[in-house]
Short mmCIF file of C-alpha atoms and ligand atoms in Angstrom, two decimals:
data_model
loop_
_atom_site.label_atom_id
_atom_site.label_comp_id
_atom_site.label_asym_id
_atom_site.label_seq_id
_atom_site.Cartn_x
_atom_site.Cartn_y
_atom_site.Cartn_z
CA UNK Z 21 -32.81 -103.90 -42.53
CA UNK Z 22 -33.67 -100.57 -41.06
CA UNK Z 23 -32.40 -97.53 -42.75
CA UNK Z 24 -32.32 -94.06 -42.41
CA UNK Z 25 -32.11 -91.20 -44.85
CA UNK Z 26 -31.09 -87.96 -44.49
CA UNK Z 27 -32.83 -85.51 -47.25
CA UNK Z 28 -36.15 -85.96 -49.20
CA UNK Z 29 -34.87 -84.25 -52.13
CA UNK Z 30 -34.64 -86.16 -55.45
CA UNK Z 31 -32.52 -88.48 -54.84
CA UNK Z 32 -33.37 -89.14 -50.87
CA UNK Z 33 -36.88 -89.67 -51.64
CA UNK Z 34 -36.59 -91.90 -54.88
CA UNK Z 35 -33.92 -94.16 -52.75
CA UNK Z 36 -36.20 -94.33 -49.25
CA UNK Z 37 -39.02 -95.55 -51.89
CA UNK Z 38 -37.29 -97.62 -53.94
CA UNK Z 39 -35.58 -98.99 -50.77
CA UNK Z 40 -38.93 -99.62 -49.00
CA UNK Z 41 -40.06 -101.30 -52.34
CA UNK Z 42 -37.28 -104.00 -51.62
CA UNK Z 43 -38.32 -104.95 -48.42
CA UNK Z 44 -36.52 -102.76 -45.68
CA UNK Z 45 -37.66 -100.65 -43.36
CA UNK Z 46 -37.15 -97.11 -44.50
CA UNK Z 47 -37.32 -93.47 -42.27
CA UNK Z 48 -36.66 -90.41 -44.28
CA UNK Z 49 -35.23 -87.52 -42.28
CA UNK Z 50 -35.94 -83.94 -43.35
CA UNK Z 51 -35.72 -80.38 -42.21
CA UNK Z 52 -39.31 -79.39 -44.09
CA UNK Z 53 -42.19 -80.48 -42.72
CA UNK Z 54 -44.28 -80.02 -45.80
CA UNK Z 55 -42.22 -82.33 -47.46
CA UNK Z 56 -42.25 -84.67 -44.23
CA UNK Z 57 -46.22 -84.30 -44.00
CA UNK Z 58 -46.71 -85.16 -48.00
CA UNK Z 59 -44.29 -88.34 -47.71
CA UNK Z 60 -46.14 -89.88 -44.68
CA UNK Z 61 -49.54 -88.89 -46.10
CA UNK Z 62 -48.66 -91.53 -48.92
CA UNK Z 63 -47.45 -88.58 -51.37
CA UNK Z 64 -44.01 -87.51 -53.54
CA UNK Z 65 -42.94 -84.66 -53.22
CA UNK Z 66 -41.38 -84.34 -56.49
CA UNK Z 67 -42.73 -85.34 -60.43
CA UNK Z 68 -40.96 -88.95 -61.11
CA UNK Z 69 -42.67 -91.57 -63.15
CA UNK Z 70 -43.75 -95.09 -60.37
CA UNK Z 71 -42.52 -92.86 -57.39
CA UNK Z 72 -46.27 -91.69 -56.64
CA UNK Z 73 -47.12 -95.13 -56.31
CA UNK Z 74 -44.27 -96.49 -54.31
CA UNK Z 75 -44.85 -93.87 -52.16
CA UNK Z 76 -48.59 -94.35 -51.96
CA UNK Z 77 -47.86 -98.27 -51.36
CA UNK Z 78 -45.52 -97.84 -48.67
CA UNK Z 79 -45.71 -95.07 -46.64
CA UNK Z 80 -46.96 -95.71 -43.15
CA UNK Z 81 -46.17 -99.17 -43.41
CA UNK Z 82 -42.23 -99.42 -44.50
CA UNK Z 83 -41.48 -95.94 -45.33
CA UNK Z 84 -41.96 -93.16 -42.91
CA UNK Z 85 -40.45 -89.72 -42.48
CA UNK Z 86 -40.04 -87.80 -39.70
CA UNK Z 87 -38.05 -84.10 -39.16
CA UNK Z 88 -36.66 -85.60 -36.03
CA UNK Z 89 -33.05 -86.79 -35.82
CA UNK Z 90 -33.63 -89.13 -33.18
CA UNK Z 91 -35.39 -91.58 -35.41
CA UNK Z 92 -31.81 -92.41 -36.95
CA UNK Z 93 -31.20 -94.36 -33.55
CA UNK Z 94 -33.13 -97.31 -34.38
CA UNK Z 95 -31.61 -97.78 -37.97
CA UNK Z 96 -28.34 -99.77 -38.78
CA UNK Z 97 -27.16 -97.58 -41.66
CA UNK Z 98 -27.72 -93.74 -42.58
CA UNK Z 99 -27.51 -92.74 -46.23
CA UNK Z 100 -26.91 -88.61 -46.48
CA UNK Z 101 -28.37 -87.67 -49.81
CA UNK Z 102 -28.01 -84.06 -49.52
CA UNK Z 103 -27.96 -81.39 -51.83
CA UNK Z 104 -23.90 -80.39 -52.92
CA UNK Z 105 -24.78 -77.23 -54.90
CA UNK Z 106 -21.97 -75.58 -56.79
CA UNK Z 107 -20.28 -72.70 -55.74
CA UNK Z 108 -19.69 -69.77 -58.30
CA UNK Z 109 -16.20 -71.40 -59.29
CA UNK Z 110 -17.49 -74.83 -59.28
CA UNK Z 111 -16.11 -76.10 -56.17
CA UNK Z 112 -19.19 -78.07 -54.28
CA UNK Z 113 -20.76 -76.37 -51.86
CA UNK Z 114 -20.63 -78.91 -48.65
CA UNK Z 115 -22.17 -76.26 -45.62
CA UNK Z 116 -25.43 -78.64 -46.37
CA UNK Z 117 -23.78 -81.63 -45.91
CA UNK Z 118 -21.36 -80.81 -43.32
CA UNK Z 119 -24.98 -79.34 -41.22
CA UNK Z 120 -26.62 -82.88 -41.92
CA UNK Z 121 -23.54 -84.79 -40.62
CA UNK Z 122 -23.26 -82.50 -37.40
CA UNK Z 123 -27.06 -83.24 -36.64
CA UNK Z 124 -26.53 -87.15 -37.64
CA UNK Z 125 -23.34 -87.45 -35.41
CA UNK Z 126 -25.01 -85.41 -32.20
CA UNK Z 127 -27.64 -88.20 -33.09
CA UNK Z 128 -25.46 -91.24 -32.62
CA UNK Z 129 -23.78 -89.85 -29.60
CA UNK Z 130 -26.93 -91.51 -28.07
CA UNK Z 131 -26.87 -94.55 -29.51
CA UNK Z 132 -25.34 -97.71 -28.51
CA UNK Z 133 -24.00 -100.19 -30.77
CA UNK Z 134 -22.40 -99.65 -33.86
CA UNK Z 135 -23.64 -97.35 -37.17
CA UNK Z 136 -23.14 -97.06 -40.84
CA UNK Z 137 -22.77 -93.68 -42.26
CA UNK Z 138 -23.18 -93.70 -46.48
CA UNK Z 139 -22.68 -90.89 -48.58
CA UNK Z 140 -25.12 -90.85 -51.19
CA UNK Z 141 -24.53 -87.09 -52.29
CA UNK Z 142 -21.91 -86.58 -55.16
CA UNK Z 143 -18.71 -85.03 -53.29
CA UNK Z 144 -15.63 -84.57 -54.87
CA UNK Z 145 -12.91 -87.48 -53.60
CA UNK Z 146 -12.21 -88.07 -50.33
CA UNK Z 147 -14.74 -85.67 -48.88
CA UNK Z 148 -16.32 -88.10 -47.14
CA UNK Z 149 -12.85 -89.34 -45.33
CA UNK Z 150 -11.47 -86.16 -44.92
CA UNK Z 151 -14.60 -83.84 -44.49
CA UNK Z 152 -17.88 -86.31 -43.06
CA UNK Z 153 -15.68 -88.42 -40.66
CA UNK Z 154 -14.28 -86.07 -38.80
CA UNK Z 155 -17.36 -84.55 -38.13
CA UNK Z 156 -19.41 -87.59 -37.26
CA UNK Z 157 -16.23 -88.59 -35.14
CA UNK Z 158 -16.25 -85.62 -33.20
CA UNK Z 159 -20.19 -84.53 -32.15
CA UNK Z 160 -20.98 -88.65 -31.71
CA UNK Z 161 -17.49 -89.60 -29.83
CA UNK Z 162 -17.50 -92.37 -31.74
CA UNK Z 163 -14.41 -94.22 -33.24
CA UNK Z 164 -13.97 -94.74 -36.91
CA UNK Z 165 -13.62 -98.29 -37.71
CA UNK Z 166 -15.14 -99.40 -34.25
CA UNK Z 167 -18.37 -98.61 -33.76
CA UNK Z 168 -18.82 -96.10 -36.63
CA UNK Z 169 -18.09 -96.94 -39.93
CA UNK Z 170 -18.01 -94.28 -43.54
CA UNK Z 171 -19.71 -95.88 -46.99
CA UNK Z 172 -19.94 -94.02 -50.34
CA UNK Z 173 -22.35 -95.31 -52.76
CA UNK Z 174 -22.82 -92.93 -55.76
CA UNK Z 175 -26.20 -92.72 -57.26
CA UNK Z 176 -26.58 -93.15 -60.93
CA UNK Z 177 -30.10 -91.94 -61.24
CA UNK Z 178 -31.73 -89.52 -64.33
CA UNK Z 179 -34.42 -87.31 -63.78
CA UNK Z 180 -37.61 -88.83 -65.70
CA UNK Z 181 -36.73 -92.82 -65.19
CA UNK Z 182 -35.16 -92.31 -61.51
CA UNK Z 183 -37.38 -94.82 -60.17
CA UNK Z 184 -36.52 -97.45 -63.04
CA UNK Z 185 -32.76 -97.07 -63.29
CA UNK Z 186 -32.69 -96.99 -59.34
CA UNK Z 187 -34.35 -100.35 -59.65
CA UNK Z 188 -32.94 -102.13 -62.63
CA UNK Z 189 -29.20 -100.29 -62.37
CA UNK Z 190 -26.41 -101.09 -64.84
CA UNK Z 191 -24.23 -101.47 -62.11
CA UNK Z 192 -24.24 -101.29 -58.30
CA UNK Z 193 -20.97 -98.89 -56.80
CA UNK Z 194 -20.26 -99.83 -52.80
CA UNK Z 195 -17.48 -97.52 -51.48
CA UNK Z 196 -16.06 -99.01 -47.94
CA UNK Z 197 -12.82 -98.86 -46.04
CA UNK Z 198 -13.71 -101.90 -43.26
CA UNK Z 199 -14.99 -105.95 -43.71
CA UNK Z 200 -18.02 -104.80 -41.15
CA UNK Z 201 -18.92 -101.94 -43.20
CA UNK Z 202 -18.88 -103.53 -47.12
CA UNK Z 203 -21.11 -106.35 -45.43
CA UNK Z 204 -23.68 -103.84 -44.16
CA UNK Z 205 -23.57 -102.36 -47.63
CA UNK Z 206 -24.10 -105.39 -49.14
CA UNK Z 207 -26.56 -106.40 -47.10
CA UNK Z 208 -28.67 -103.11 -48.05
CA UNK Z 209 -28.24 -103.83 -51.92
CA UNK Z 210 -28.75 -107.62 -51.75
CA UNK Z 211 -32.41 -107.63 -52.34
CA UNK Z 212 -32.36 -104.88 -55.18
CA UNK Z 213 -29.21 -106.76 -57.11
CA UNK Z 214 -31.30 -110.21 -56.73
CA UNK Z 215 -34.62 -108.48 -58.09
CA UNK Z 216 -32.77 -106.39 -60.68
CA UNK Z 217 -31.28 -109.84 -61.88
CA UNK Z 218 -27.67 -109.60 -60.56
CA UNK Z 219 -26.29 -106.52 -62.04
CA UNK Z 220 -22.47 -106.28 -61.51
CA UNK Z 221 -21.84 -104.67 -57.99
CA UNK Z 222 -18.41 -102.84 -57.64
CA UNK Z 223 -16.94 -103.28 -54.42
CA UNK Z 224 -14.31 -100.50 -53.74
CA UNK Z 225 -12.67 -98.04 -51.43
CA UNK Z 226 -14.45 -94.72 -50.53
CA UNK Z 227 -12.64 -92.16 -52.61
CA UNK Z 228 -12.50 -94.57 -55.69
CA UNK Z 229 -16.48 -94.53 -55.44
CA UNK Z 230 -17.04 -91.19 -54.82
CA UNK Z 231 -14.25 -90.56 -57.96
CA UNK Z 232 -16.58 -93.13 -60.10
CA UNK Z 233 -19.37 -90.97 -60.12
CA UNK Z 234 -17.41 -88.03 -61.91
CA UNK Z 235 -15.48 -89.93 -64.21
CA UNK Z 236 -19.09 -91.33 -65.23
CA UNK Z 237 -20.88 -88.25 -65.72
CA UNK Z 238 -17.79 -86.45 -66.60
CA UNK Z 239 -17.10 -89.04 -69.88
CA UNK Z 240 -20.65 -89.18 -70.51
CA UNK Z 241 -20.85 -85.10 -70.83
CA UNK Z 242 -17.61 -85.09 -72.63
CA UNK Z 243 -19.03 -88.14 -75.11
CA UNK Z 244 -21.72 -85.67 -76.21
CA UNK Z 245 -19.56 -82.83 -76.48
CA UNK Z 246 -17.52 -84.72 -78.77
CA UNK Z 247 -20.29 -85.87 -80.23
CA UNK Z 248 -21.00 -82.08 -80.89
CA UNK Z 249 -17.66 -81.07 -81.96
CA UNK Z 250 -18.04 -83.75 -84.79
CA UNK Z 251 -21.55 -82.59 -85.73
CA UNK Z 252 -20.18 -78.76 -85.87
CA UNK Z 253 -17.48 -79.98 -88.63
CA UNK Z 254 -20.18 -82.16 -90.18
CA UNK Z 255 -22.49 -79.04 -90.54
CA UNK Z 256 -19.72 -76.81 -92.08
CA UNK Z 257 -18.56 -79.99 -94.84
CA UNK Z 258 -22.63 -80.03 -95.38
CA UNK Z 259 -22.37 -83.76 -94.19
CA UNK Z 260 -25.37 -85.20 -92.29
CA UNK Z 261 -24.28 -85.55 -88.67
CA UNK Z 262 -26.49 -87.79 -87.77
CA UNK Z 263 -25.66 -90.60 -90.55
CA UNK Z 264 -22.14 -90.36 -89.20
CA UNK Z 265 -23.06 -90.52 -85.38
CA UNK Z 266 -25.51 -93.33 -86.19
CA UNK Z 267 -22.42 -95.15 -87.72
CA UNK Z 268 -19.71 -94.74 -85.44
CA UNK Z 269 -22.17 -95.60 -82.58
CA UNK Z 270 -22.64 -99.16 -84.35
CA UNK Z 271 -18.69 -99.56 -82.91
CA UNK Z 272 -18.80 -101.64 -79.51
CA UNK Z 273 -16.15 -99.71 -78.44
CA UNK Z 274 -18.49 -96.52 -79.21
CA UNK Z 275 -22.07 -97.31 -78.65
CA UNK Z 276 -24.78 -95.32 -79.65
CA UNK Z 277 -26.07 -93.72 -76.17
CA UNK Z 278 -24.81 -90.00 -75.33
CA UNK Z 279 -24.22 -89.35 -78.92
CA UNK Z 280 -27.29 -86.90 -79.74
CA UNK Z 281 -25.64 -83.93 -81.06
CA UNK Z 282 -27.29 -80.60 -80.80
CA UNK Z 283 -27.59 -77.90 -78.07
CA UNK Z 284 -25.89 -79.46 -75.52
CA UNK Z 285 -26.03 -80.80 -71.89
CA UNK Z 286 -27.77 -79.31 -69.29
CA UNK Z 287 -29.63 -80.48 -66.26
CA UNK Z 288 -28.41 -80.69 -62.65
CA UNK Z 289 -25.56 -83.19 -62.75
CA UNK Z 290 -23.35 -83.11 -65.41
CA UNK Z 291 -22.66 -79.03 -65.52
CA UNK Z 292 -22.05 -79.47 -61.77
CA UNK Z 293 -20.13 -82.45 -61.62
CA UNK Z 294 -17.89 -81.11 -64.70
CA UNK Z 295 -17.15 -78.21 -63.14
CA UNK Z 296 -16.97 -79.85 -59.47
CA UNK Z 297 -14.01 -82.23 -61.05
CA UNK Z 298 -12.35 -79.88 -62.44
CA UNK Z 299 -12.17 -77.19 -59.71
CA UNK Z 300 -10.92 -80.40 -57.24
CA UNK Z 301 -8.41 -81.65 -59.98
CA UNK Z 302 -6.92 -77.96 -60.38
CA UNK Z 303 -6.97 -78.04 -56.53
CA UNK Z 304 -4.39 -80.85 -56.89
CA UNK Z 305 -2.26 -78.81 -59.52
CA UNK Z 306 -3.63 -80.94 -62.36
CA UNK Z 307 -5.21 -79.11 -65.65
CA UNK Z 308 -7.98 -81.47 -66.87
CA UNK Z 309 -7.92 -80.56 -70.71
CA UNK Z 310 -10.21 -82.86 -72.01
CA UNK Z 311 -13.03 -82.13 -69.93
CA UNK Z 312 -12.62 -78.26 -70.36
CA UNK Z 313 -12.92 -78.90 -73.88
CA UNK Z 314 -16.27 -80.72 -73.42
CA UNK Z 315 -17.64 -77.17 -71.18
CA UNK Z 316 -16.29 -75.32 -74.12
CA UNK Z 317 -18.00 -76.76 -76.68
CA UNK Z 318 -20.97 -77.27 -74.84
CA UNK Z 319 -21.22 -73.45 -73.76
CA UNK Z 320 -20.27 -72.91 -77.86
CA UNK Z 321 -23.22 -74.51 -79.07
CA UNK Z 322 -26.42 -72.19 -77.89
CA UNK Z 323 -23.55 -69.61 -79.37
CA UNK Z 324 -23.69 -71.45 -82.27
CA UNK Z 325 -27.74 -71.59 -83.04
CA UNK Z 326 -27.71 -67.90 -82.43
CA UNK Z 327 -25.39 -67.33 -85.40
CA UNK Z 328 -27.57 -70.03 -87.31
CA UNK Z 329 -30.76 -67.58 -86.63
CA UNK Z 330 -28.74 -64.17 -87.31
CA UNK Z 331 -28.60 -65.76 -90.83
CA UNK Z 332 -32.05 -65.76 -91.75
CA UNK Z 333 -33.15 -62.89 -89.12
CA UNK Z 334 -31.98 -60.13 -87.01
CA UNK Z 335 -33.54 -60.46 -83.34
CA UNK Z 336 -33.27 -57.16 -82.88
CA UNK Z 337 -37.40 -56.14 -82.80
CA UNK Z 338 -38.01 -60.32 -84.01
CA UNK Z 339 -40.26 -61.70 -82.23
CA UNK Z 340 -38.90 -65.48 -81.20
CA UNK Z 341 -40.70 -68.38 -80.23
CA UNK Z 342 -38.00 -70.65 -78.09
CA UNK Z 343 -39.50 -74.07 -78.34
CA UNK Z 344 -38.97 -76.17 -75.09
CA UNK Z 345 -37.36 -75.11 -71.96
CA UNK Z 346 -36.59 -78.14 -69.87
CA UNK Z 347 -33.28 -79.40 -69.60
CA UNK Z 348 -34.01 -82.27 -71.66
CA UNK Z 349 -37.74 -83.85 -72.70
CA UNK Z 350 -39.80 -85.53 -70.02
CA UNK Z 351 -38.95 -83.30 -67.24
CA UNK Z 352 -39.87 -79.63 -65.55
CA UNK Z 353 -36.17 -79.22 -64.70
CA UNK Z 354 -34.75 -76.16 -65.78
CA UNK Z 355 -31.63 -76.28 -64.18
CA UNK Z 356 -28.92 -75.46 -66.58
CA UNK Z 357 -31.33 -75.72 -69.76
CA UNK Z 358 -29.62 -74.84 -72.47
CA UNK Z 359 -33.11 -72.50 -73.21
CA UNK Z 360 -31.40 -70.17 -70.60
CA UNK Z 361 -28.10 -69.00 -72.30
CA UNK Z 362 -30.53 -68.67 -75.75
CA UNK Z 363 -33.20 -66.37 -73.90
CA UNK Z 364 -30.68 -64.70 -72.15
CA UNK Z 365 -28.58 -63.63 -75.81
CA UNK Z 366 -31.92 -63.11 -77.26
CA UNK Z 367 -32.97 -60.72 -74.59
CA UNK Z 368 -29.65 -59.05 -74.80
CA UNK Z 369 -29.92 -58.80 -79.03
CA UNK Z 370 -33.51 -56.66 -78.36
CA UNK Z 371 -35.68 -60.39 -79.93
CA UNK Z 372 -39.30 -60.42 -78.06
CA UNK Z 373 -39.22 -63.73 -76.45
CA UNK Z 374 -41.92 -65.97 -76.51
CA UNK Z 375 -41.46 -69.69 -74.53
CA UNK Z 376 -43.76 -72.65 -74.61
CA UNK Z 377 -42.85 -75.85 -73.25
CA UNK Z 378 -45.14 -78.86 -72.18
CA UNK Z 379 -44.53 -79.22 -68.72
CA UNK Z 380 -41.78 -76.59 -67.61
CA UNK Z 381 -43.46 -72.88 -68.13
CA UNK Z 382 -43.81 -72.37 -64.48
CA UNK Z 383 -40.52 -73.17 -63.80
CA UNK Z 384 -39.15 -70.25 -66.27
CA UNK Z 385 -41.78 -68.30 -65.35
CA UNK Z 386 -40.37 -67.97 -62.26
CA UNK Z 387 -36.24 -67.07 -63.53
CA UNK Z 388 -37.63 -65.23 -66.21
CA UNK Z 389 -41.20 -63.54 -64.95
CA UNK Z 390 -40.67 -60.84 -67.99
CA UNK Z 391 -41.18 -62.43 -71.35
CA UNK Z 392 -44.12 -64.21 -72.71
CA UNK Z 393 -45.03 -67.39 -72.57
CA UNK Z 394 -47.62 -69.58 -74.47
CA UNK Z 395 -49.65 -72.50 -74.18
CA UNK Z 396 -49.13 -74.78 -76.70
CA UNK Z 397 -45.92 -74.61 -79.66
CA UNK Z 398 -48.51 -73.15 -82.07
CA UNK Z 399 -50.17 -70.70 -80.19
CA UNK Z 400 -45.56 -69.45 -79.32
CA UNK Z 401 -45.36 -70.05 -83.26
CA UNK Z 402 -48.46 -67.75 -84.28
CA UNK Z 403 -47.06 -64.56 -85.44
CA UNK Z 404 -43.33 -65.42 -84.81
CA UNK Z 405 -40.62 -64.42 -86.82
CA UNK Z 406 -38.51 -67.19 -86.27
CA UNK Z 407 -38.84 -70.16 -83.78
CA UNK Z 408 -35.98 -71.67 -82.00
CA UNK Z 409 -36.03 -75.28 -80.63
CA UNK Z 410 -33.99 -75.88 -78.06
CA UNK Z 411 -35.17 -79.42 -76.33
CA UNK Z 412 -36.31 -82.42 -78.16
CA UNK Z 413 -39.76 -82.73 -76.78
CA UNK Z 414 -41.67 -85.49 -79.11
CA UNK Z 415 -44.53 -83.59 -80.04
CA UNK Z 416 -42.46 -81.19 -81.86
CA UNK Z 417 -41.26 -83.95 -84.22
CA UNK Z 418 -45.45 -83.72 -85.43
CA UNK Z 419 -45.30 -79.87 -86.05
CA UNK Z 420 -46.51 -79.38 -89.63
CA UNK Z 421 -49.36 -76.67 -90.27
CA UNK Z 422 -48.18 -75.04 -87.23
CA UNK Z 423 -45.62 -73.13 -88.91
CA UNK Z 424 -48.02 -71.52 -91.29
CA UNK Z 425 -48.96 -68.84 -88.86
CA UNK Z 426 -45.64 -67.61 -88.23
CA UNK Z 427 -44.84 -63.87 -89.73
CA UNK Z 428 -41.67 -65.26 -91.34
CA UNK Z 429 -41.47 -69.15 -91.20
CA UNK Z 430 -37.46 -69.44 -90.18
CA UNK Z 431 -37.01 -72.39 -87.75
CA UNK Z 432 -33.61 -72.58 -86.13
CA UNK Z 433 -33.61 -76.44 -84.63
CA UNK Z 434 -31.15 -77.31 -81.67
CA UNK Z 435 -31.84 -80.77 -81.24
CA UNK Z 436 -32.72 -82.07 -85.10
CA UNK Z 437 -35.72 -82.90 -84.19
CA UNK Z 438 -38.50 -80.93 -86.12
CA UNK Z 439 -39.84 -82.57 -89.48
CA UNK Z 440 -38.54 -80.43 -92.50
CA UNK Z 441 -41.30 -79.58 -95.09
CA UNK Z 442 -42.37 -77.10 -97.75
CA UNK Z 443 -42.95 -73.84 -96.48
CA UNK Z 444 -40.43 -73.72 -94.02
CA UNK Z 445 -36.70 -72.02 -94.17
CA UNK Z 446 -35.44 -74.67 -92.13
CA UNK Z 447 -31.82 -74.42 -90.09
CA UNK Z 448 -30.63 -76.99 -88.28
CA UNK Z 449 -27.53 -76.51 -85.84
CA UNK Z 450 -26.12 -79.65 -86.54
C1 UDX D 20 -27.44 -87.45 -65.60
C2 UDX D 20 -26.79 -88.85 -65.66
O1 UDX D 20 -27.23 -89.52 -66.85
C3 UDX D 20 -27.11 -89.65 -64.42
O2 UDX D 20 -26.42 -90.89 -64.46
C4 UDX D 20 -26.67 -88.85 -63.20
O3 UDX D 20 -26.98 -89.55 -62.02
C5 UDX D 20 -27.34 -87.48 -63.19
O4 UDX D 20 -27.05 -86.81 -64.42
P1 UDX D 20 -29.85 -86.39 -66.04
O5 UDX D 20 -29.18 -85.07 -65.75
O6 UDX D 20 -31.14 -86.68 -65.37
O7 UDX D 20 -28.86 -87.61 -65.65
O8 UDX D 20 -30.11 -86.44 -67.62
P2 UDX D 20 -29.49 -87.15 -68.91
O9 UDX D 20 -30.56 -87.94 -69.55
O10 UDX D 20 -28.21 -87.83 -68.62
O11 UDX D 20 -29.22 -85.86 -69.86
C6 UDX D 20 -28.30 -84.83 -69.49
C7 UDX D 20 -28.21 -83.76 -70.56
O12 UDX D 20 -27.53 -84.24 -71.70
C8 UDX D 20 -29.56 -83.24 -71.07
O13 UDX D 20 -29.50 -81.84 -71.19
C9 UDX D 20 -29.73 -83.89 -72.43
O14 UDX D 20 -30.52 -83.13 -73.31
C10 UDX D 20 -28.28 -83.95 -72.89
N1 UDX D 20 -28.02 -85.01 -73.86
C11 UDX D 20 -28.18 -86.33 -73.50
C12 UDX D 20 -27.57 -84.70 -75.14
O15 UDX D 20 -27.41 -83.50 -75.48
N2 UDX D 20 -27.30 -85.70 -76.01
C13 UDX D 20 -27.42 -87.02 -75.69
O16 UDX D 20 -27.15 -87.87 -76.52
C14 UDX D 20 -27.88 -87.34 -74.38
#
């Protein structure tokens, strides 16, 4: 088939690849031309493991991109996978997508024939019926249900294996309102369900999909927090946390996934989407207690190492290696890493911070251009009076002799994942 997608971010490119990779014809539509020049010279413009190469394989041949509307014209569907940022009291932002869907529907004013519009973005339910339509209706004078049709298919992507769970998805979520548009959508996923060896695929209205993607991230968030409200009793009883989330995880019902205790959640989705669902549920009159609690404890537990550290040293004066600053391990992200609540307190408590993390230096760098920043976890630990680990990178799980060049060898670990030994005053939050 030939689609169209609007925004080359994260999710827009991955999809146009991965869409490519399945056999359709694939145009990615973006504002930058940098990113427009990289994709059609064959290269991602973002860090995802297999998306260089899909990219590489398919561009000029199945996947092209262009910064010019009028390319939509030629395709049968339209995804919109732009960026829903959150406002300061966690309401989505939608001026980017309500832009893109002006632009897409002064597009199809000149087209002839019918066109499938799909939100890909996350937007809180019945955005794209109530917000998108209207819009597309208007600038394209097109008539809902006739020759233009709405689709919500929420993506289900994490950073670091987007290209892989894109590809091999647990389930496939179509969002459609008309017979004409749930057979375009299925027509789209067809090839990826067959190669991905028939996943289930959900076939439901438009606000029920567009509500699936926050109860998903929203449980998933809340199963950790949980997770970490357990771990925070287990720590005060002296009871290993981990033996007990092992254990209950063994329960079907359970399951093991999304119960690593520790520091938290970060990353872009699930503080966004959390707070996104609740600001649209209180916007409806209804008080979401349950996932409040699951921000609460989450924003408790950098809180939580702090006090953990302030019992072995003051940071006033300390100087404090913060181990890992991504999000989570195998990505540069920094978006909502729990690093930046623990550099912020330390900053505030008068600690000398001093970051190292694998891959995502530059990234602080640029929020926090004023402390110091090493390259490699023993160079941050050399002279340190306490280190702070904050995301569970692998090759902390081998530090050993590293610690031995620390002033005062107090490690404070957020994610359980350093090795204890002899020689160390080892903390763990959990
Ligand atoms: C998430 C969702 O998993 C994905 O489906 C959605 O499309 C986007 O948001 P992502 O943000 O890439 O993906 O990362 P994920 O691996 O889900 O981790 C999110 C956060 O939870 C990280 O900060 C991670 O460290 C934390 N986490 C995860 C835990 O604290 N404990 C766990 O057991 C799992």
């Amino acid at each position: 088939m030939q689609l169209s997608i609007v925004g080359s971010g994260y999710v827009g490119t991955t999809i146009a690849a991965c869409f490519a990779e399945v056999g359709h014809d694939v145009v990615n539509v973006d504002i930058d031309e940098d990113i427009v020049a990289a994709l059609n010279d064959g290269d991602a413009p973002i860090h995802e493991p297999g998306l260089d190469e899909l990219v590489a394989e398919h561009a000029g041949d199945r996947l092209r991109a262009t910064t010019d509307y009028a390319a939509i014209r030629d395709t049968d569907v339209t995804f919109l996978a732009l960026p829903t940022p959150s406002e300061d009291d966690g309401h989505i932002d939608l001026s980017i997508m309500k832009a893109g869907a002006r632009s897409l529907g002064a597009t199809l004013a000149e087209k002839d024939g019918h066109h499938l519009v799909v939100t890909k973005s996350t937007v809180v339910p019945t955005t794209t019926e109530a917000v998108i339509a209207p819009i597309l209706t208007e600038e394209s004078g097109k008539t809902l249900g006739e020759d233009l049709d709405i689709g919500m298919n929420p993506e289900f992507l994490r950073e670091g294996s987007a290209v892989e769970d894109f590809l091999a998805p647990d389930k496939v979520v179509l969002g459609s309102e008309t017979e004409r548009a749930g057979d375009l959508l299925r027509g789209v996923f067809d090839p990826l369900v067959a190669r991905a060896g028939d996943p289930p695929v959900v076939e439901t209205g438009v606000a029920e999909a567009e509500m699936i993607k926050y109860a998903n991230n929203g449980f998933l968030a809340a199963k950790i927090s949980l997770a970490n409200d357990i771990a925070n009793i287990c720590k005060e009883y002296d009871i290993d946390s981990a033996e007990v989330l092992d254990a209950i995880g063994l329960d079907h019902r359970i399951g093991s996934s999304f119960l690593g205790a520790g520091v938290g959640w970060g990353g872009s989705c699930f503080p966004k989407d959390v707070a996104a669902i609740i600001a649209a549920a209180r916007d409806v009159g209804y008080d979401p207690a349950m996932l409040q609690a699951a921000v609460e404890v989450n924003d408790r537990q950098p809180v939580r190492l702090l006090g953990r550290l302030r019992e072995h040293v003051d940071p006033d004066g300390a100087r404090v290696a913060v181990l890992g600053l991504a999000f989570k391990p195998g990505t540069d992200d920094i978006r909502n890493s729990r690093a930046i609540p623990l550099v912020d307190a330390l900053l505030d408590a008068g600690a000398e911070v001093v970051g190292y993390d694998p891959v995502a230096t530059e990234n602080f760098r640029e929020r926090y251009p004023g402390i110091e920043y090493a390259d490699s976890a023993d160079a941050a630990l050399d002279g340190a009076d306490a280190a702070l680990v904050v995301t569970d990178w692998p090759e902390f799980a081998d530090l050993g002799s590293e610690f031995d060049g620390m002033a005062t060898p107090v490690v404070v670990d957020g994610r359980r994942i350093v090795t204890r030994r002899d020689g160390i005053v080892y903390e763990s939050l959990v």
